Each structure stands twice: as structure tokens, then as C-alpha cells.
mmCIF file of C-alpha atoms and ligand atoms in Angstrom:
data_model
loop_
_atom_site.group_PDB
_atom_site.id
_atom_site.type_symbol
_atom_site.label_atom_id
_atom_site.label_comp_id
_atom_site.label_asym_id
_atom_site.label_seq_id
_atom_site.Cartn_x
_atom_site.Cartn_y
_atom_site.Cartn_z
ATOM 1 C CA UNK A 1 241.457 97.868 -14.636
ATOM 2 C CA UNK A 2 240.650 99.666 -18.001
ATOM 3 C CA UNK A 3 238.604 102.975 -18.860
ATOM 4 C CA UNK A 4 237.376 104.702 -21.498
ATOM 5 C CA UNK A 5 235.434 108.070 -22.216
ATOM 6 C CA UNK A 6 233.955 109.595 -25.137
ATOM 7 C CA UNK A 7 232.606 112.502 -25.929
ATOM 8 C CA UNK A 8 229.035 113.780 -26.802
ATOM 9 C CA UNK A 9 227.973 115.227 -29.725
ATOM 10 C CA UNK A 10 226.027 117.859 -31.466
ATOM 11 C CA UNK A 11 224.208 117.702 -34.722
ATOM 12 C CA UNK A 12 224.881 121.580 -36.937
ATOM 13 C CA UNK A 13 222.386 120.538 -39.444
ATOM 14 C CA UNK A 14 220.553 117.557 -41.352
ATOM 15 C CA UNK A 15 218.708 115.532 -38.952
ATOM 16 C CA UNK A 16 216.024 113.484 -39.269
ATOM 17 C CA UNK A 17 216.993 114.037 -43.282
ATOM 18 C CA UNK A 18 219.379 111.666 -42.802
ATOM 19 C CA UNK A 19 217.578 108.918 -41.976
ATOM 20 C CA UNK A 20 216.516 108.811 -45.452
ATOM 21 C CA UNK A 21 219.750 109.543 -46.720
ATOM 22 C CA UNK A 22 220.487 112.874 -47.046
ATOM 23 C CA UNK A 23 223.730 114.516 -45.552
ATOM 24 C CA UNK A 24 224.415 115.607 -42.156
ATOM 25 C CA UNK A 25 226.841 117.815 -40.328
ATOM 26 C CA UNK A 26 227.646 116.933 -36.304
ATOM 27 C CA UNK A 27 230.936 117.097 -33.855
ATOM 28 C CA UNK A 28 231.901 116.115 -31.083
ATOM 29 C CA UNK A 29 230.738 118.151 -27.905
ATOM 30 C CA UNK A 30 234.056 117.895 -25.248
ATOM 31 C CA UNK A 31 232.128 119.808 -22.312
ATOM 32 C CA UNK A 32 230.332 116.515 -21.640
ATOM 33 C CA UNK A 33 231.470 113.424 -22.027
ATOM 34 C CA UNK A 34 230.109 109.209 -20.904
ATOM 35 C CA UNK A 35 233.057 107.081 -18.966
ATOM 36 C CA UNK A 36 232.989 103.279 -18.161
ATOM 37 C CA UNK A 37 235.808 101.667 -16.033
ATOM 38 C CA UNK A 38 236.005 97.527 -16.107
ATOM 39 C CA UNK A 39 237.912 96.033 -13.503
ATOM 40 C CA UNK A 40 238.225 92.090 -13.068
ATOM 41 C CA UNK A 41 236.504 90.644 -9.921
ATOM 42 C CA UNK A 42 237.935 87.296 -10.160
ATOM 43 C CA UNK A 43 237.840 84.011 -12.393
ATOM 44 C CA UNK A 44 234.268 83.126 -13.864
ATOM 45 C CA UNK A 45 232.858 81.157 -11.761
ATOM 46 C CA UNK A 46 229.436 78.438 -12.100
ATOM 47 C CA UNK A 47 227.057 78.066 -15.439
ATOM 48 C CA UNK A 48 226.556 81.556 -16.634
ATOM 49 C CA UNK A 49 229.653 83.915 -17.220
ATOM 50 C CA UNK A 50 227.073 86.894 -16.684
ATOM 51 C CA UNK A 51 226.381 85.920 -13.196
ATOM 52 C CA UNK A 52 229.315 86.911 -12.926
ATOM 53 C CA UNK A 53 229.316 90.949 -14.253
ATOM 54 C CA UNK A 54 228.500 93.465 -12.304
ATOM 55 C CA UNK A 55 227.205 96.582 -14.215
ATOM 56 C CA UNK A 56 226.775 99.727 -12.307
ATOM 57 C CA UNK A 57 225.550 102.920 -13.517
ATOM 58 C CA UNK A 58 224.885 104.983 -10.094
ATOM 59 C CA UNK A 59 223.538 107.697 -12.066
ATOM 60 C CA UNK A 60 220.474 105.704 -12.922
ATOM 61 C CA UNK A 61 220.532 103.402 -9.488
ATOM 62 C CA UNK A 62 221.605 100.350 -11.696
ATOM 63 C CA UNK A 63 223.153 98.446 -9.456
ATOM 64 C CA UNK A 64 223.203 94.301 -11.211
ATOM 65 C CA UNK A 65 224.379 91.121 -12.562
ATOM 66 C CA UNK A 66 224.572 91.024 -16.467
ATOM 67 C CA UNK A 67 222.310 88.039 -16.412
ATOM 68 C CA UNK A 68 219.502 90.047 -14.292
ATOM 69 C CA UNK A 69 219.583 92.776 -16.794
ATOM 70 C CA UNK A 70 219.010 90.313 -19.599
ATOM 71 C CA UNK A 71 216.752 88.868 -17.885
ATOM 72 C CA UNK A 72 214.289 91.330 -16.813
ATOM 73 C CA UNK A 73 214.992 94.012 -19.329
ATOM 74 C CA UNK A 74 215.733 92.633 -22.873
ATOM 75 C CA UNK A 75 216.774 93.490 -25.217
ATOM 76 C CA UNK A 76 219.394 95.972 -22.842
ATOM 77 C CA UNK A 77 221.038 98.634 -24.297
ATOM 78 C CA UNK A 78 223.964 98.145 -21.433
ATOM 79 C CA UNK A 79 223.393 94.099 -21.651
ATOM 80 C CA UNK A 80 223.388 93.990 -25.283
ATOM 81 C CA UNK A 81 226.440 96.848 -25.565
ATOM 82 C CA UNK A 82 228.661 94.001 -23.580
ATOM 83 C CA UNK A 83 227.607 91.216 -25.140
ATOM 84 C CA UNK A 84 228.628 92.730 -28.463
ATOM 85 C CA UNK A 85 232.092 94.009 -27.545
ATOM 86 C CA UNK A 86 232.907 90.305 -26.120
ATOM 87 C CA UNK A 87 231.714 88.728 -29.359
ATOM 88 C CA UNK A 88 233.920 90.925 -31.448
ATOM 89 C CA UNK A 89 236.613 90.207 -29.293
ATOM 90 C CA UNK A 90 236.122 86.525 -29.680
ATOM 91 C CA UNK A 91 235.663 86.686 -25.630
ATOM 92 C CA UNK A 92 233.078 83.414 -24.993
ATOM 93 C CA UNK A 93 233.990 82.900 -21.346
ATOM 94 C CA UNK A 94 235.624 86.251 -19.783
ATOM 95 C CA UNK A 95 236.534 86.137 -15.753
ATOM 96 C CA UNK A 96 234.248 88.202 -13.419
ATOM 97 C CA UNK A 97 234.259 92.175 -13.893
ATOM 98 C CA UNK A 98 232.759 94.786 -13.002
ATOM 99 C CA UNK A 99 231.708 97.598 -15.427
ATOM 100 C CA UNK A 100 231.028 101.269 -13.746
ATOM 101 C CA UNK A 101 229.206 103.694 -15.710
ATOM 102 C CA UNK A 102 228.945 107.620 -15.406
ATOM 103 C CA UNK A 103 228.239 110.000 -17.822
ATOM 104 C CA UNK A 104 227.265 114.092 -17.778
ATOM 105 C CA UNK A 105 225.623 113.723 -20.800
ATOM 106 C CA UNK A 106 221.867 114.429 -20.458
ATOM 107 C CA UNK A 107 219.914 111.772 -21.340
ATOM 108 C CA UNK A 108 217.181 111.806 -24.628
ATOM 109 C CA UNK A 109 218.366 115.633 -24.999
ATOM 110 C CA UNK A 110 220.079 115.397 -28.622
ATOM 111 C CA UNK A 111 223.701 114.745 -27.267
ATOM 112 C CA UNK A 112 224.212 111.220 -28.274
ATOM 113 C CA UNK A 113 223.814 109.666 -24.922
ATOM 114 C CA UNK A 114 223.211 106.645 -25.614
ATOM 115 C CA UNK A 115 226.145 106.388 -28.416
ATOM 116 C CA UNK A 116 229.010 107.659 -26.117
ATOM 117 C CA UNK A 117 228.268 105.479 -22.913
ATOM 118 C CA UNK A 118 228.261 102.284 -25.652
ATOM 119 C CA UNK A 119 231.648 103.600 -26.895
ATOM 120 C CA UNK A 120 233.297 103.945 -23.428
ATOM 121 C CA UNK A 121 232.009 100.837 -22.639
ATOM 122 C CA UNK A 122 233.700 98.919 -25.871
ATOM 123 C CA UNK A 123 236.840 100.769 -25.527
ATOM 124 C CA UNK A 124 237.045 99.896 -21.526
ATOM 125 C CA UNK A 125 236.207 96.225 -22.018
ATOM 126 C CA UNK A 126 238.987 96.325 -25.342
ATOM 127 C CA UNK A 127 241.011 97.622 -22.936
ATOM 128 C CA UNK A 128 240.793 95.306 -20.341
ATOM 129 C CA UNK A 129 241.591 92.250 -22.412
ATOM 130 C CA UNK A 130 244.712 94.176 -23.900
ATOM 131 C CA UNK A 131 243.236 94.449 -27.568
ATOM 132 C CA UNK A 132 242.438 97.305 -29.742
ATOM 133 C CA UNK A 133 239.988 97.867 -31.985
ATOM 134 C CA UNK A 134 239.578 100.687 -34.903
ATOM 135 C CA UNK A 135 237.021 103.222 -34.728
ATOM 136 C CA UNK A 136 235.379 101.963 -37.657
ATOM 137 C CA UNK A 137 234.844 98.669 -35.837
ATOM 138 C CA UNK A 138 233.959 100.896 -32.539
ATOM 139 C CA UNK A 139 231.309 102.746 -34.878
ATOM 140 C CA UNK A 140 229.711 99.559 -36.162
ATOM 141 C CA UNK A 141 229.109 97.530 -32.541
ATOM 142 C CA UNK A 142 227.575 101.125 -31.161
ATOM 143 C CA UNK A 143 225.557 101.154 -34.051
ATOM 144 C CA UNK A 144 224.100 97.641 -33.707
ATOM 145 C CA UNK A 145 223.288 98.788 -29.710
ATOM 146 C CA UNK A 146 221.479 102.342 -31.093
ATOM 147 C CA UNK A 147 219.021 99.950 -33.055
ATOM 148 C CA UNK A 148 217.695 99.645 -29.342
ATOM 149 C CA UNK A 149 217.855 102.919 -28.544
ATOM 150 C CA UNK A 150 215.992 104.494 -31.433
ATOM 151 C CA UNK A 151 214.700 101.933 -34.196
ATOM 152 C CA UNK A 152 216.309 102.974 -37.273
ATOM 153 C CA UNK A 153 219.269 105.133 -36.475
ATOM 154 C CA UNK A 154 221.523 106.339 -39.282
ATOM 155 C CA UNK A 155 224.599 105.314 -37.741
ATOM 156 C CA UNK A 156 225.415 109.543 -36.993
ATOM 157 C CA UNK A 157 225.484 109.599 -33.314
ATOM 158 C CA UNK A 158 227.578 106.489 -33.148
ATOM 159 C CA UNK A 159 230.001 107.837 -35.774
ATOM 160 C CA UNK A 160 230.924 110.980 -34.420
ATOM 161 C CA UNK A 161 231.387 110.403 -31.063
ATOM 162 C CA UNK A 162 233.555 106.671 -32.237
ATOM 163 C CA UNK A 163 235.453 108.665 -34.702
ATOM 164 C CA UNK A 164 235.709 112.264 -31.761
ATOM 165 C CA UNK A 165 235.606 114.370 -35.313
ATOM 166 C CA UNK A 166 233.909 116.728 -36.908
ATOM 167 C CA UNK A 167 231.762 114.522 -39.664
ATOM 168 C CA UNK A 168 229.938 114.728 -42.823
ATOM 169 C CA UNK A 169 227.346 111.914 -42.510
ATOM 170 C CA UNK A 170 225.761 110.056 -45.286
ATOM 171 C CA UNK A 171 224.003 107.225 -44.417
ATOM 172 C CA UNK A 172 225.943 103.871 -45.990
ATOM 173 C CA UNK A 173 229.140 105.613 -46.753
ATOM 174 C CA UNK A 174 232.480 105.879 -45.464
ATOM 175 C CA UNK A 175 232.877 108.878 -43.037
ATOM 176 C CA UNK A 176 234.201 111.826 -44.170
ATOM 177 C CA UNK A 177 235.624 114.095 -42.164
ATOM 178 C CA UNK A 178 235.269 118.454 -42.442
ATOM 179 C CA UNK A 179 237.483 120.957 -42.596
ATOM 180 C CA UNK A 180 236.759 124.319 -40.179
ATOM 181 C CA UNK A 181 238.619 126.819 -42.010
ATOM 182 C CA UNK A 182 237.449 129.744 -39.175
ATOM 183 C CA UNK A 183 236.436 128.955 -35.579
ATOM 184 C CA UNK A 184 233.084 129.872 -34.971
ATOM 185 C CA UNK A 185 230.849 129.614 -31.158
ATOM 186 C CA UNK A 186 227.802 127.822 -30.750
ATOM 187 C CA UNK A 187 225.614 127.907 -27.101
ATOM 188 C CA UNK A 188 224.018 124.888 -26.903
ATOM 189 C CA UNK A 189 220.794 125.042 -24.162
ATOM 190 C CA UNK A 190 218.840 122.161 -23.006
ATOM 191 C CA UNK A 191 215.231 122.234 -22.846
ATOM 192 C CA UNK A 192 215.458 119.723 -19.591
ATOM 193 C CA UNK A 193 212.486 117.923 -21.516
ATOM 194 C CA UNK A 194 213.766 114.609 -22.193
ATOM 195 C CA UNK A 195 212.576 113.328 -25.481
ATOM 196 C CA UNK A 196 213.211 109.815 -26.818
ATOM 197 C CA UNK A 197 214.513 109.855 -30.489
ATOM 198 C CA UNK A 198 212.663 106.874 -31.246
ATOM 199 C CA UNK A 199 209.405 108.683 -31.044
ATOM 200 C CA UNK A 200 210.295 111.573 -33.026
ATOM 201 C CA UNK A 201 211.944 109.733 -35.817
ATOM 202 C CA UNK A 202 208.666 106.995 -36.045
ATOM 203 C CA UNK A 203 206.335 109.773 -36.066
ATOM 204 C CA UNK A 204 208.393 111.519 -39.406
ATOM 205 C CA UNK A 205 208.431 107.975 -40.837
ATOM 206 C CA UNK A 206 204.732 107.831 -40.273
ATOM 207 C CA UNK A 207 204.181 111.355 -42.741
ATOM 208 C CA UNK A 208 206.439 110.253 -44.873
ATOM 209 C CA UNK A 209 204.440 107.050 -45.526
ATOM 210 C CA UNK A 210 201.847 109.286 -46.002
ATOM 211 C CA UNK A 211 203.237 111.212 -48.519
ATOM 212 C CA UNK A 212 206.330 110.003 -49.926
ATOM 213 C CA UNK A 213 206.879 112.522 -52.380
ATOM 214 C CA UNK A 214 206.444 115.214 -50.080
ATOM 215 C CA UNK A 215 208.565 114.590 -47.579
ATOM 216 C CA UNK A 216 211.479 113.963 -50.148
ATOM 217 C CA UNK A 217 211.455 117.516 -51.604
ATOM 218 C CA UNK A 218 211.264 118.352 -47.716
ATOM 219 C CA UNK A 219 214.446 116.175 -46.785
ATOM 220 C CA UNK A 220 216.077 117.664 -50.147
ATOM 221 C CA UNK A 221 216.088 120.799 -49.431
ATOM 222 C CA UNK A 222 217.821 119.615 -46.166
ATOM 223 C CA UNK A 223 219.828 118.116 -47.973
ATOM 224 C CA UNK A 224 220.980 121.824 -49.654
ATOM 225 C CA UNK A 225 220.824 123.315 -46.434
ATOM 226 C CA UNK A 226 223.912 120.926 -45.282
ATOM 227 C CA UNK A 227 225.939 121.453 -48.562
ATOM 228 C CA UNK A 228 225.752 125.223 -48.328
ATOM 229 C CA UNK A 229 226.409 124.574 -44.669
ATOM 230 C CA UNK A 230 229.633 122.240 -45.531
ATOM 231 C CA UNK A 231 231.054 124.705 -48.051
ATOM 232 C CA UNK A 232 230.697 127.901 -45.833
ATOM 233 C CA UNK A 233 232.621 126.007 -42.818
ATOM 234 C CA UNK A 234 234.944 124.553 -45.147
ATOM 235 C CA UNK A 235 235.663 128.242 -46.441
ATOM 236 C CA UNK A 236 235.551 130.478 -43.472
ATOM 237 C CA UNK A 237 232.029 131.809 -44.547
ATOM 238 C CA UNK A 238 230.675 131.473 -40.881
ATOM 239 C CA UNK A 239 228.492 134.776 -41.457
ATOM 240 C CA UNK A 240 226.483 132.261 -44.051
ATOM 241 C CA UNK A 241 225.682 129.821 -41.386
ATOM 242 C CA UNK A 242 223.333 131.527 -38.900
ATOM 243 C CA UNK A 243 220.641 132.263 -42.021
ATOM 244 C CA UNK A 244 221.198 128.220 -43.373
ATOM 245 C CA UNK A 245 220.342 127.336 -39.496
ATOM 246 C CA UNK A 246 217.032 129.192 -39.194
ATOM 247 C CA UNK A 247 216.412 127.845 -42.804
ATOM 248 C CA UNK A 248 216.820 124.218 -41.427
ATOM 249 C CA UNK A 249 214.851 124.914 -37.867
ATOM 250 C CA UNK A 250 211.786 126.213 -40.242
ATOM 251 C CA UNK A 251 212.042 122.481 -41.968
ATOM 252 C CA UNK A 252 212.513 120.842 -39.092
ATOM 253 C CA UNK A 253 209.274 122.461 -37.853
ATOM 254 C CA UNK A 254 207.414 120.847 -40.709
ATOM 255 C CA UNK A 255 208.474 117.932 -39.883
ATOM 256 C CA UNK A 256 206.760 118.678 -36.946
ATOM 257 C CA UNK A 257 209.352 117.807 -34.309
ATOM 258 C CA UNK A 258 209.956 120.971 -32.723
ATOM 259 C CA UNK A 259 208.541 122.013 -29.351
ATOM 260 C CA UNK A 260 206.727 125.063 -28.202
ATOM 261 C CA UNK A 261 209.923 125.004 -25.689
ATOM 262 C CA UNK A 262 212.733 124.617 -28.268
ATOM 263 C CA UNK A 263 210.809 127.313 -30.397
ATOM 264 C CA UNK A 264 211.056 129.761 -27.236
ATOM 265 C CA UNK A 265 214.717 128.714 -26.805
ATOM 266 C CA UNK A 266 215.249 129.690 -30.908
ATOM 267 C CA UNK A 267 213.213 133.239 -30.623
ATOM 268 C CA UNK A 268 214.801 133.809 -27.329
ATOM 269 C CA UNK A 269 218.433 133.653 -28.570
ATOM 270 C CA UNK A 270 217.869 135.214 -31.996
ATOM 271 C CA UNK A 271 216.283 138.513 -30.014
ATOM 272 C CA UNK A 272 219.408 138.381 -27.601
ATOM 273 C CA UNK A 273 221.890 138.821 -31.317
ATOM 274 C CA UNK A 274 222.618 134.990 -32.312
ATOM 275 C CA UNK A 275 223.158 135.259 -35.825
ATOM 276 C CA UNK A 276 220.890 131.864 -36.173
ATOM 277 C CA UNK A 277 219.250 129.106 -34.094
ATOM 278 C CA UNK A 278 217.792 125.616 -34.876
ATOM 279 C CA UNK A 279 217.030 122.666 -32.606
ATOM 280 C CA UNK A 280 219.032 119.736 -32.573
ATOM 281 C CA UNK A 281 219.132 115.909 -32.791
ATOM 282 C CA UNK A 282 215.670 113.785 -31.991
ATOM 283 C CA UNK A 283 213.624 117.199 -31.484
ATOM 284 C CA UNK A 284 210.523 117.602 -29.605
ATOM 285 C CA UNK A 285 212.405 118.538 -26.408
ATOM 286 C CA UNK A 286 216.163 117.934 -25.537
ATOM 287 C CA UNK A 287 218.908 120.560 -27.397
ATOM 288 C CA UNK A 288 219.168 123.845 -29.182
ATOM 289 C CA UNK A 289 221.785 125.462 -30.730
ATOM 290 C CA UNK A 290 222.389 128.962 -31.443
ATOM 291 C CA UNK A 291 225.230 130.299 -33.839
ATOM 292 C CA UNK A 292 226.803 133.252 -32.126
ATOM 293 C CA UNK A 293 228.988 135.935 -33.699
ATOM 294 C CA UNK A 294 231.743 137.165 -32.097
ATOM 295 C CA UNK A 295 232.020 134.724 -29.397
ATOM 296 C CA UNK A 296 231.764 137.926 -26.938
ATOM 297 C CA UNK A 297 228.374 137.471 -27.512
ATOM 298 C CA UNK A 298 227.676 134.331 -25.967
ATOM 299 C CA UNK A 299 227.548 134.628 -22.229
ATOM 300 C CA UNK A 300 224.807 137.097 -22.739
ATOM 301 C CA UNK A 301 222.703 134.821 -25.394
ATOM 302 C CA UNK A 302 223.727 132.258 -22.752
ATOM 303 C CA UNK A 303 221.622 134.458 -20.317
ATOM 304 C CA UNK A 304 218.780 135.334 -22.411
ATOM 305 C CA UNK A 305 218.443 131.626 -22.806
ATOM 306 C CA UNK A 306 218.231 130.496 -18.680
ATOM 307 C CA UNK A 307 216.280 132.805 -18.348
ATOM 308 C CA UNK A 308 213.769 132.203 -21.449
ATOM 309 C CA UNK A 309 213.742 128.589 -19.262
ATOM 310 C CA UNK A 310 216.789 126.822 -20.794
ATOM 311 C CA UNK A 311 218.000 124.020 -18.186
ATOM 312 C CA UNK A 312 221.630 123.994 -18.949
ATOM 313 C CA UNK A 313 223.539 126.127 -21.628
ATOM 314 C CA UNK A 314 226.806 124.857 -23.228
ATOM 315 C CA UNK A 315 229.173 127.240 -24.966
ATOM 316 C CA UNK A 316 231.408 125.695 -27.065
ATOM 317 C CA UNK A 317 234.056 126.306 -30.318
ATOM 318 C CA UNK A 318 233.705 124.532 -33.052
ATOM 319 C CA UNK A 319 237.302 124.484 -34.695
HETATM 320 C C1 LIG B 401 219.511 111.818 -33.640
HETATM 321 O O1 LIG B 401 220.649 112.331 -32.957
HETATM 322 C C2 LIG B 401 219.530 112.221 -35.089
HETATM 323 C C3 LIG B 401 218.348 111.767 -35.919
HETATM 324 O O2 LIG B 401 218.600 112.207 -37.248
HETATM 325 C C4 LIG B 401 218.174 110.268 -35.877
HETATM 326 C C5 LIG B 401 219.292 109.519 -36.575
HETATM 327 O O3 LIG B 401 219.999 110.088 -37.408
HETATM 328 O O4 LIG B 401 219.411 108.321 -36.303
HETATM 329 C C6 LIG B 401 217.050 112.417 -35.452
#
């Protein structure tokens, strides 16, 4: 038997931008995390090895044979995360398993869902047949799976929660990791309104077919927002932060892919004292995150935020 977990992950500032290649700043979020256990049923049996694997997810009342899911469903995010990992692992005919999947990690809420139950799933299968495999090459197989997920991904939400570090994202390069020369607190509250990343992301691409030009000087000054961001984490300057987040929810609204609800969420923890507030990941619905300064603060913002309607409230440290 072999599991894995991994971790979900927040987004501090730059996306959407970074689909078109601007940078982004995200870490891991610990509080909630996707796990996938793969056990071996027995020797592979008759034509079709997937016959043969079981997956289970009893959170979603998944409860079937590989070859069903393919079947009825493809392309699979679950089906096609499998299929991957055995390819990379030069696995053509594997015995019978089983593959159990649980995660706390709300799904289509910002927190990389999808990502970290494909990375438990890779590591567990690695696992099982005794072979390792970097987090680079863990990055790129849940990359190739969030292309189902969400269309054009930038490879962010894979990256973090492969690499369980804080990350500066551009799209294409190697990952580069970021200092946090001063803890600082976020709360992170949930909308409860799931919201598929795919939508939000083809509906920017759509204005920014419209208007190309636009929508660069948009994603630029994004793009400023997230080095300001970088160098005030990188030197302690957390007080600069909560300003550079309400500067990136107003261009995020542009973009259109706030929410009446994640707006409430924002106003509502700014008027309890967070020192800044922006929405976070796919938009429309799903996370907010609200900077907050000392961390004394936060069970009350926490408060202000349940009861301006906020599902579930994370506080967490960042450093
Ligand atoms: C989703 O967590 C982040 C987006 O920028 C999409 C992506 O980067 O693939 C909205």
C-alpha cells in the first residue's frame, strides 16, 4: 500500500495575468490538503488492465473501474491523472489496485483542487511501484491533467502544490522560489459558490481578443503589482502589501471576474481592520483573501467575514 498528500494552495497576487505571462505569487495552503492511497488487489487479470482499477473518491460517490470512467466520462481528470503517472513510469501492464481518494479541499473555490488530488495520486501510484519521481516531473504530469480541468492553465496551481513552496510563477520558466523575510497572516474565506476556472479564464480570453492592447496594459500593471508584491515580502515590508492587494482586486474587477459575493467578502473584511483584501484564483465565486495586521486581528476579521456570508474562513501564516 502507498499514499500520498499534498497540499492546497493560495494565489497572493497575479492571476489570470499569468496566463498571458505575467508573474504570479502563490503558496501552499497546509490547513487543507487532497490524499490518495493505492493498494494492490491482485495480479491483472483478462484483456484490459483497467478492468482491473478500482478508483474511489467517496467524497464525490465515485465508486468504479478505470475502464468505466474512460468510458463514460472522457477525457477523466482521475482516468487521465493514472494513465499518465503509469506512462511515465514505463508501467504498460500494472496488477489490480485500488486508488482511494479524499480531499478537504473545496472544490472550483481557488485552492487548487484539482492540482493537489492529481499530485497525491502520482506520488501514491510512484510509491506503490517503489520509484520516485522529482517534483519537476510531478509538476509536468499534473499539468498535462489541469489542461482538463481548465483549458489553458499556466502550470501555477500544479507547481506550487508539486513543489509545497512558496513560488514566483512565470509561465515557461523554471520555478523560482521566494523568500518571506517577516511572517505575515492571511484569512482566507470561501464564498461556498463553486466556480469553474475554465469559465472565468475563457471569458478574459474572450476581451482580450477583443482588445488586445487593452488587456495587456491591464495584465502589466499586474504584472507591477506582483513585483512590488515580491520585493516587499522578500524585505519584510508586509505594511506595503495590503494597499498592492486592493490595487490587484480593483484589476481583477475589470477583468470582470469578481462576484457581487467576493466583493462583499473584500468590503466586509477591510471595514472589520484587514489592511487589504483581493479575491483569489479562477474568481467569480470560490476564495478571498484578506491581509491582516497583527495576526490578533484575525479571529475577529474571521467573524466579520461568516457573518458577511463567508462559508468557511481559513487563517493561515505565510512564513
Ligand atoms: C487559477 O488558480 C489561476 C488562474 O490564473 C488560471 C491559471 O493560472 O491557470 C485564474
Amino acid at each position: 500500500m502507498s499514499a500520498a498528500s499534498a497540499p492546497g494552495k493560495i494565489i497572493l497576487f497575479g492571476e489570470h495575468a499569468v496566463v498571458y505571462g505575467r508573474p504570479a505569487l502563490a503558496v501552499p495552503v497546509t490547513q487543507v490538503q487532497a490524499n490518495a492511497t493505492v493498494e494492490k488487489t491482485g495480479e491483472f487479470q483478462g484483456e484490459n488492465w483497467a478492468d482491473s482499477v478500482l478508483v474511489a473518491a467517496p467524497d464525490i460517490g465515485l465508486f468504479s473501474p478505470l475502464s468505466r470512467i474512460q468510458s463514460e466520462h472522457a477525457p477523466h481528470p482521475l482516468a487521465a491523472v493514472i494513465e499518465n503517472t503509469l506512462q511515465r513510469l514505463g508501467i504498460d501492464r500494472p496488477p489490480a489496485f485500488r486508488v482511494t481518494i479524499g480531499s478537504t479541499i473545496p472544490v472550483a473555490s481557488g485552492l487548487g483542487s484539482g492540482a493537489a488530488v492529481s499530485v497525491a495520486v502520482i506520488r501514491a501510484l510512484a510509491g506503490l511501484f517503489e520509484r520516485s519521481l522529482s517534483d519537476e516531473q510531478v509538476s509536468a504530469i499534473a499539468h498535462e491533467v489541469e489542461k482538463l480541468h481548465h483549458g489553458t492553465p499556466s502550470g501555477i496551481d500544479n507547481t506550487v502544490i508539486a513543489y509545497a513552496k512558496p513560488v514566483y510563477f512565470v509561465r515557461g520558466e523554471p520555478i523560482q522560489t521566494f523568500s518571506v523575510a517577516r511572517p505575515f497572516y492571511l484569512v482566507i474565506a470561501d464564498t461556498g459558490q463553486a466556480a469553474p476556472t475554465r469559465e472565468s479564464v475563457g471569458d478574459v480570453r474572450k476581451l482580450w481578443e477583443a482588445d488586445k492592447s487593452r488587456w495587456e496594459a491591464v495584465f502589466d500593471k499586474v504584472g507591477e503589482v506582483v513585483q512590488e508584491a515580491r520585493s516587499a515580502i522578500e524585505s519584510g515590508q508586509t505594511s506595503r502589501l495590503g494597499p498592492l492587494m486592493d490595487a490587484n482586486h480593483a484589476l481583477l474587477q475589470e477583468m470582470t471576474v469578481s462576484s457581487p459575493e467576493l466583493d462583499r467578502l473584500v468590503l466586509a473584511a477591510k471595514t472589520a481592520g484587514a489592511d487589504g483584501a483581493k479575491l483569489s484564483g479562477g474568481g467569480r465565486g470560490g476564495n478571498m483573501l484578506a491581509l491582516v495586521h497583527p495576526k490578533e486581528k484575525a479571529p475577529a476579521i474571521a467573524e466579520s467575514l461568516r457573518k458577511a456570508g463567508a462559508k468557511n474562513v481559513i487563517i493561515t501564516q505565510v512564513g
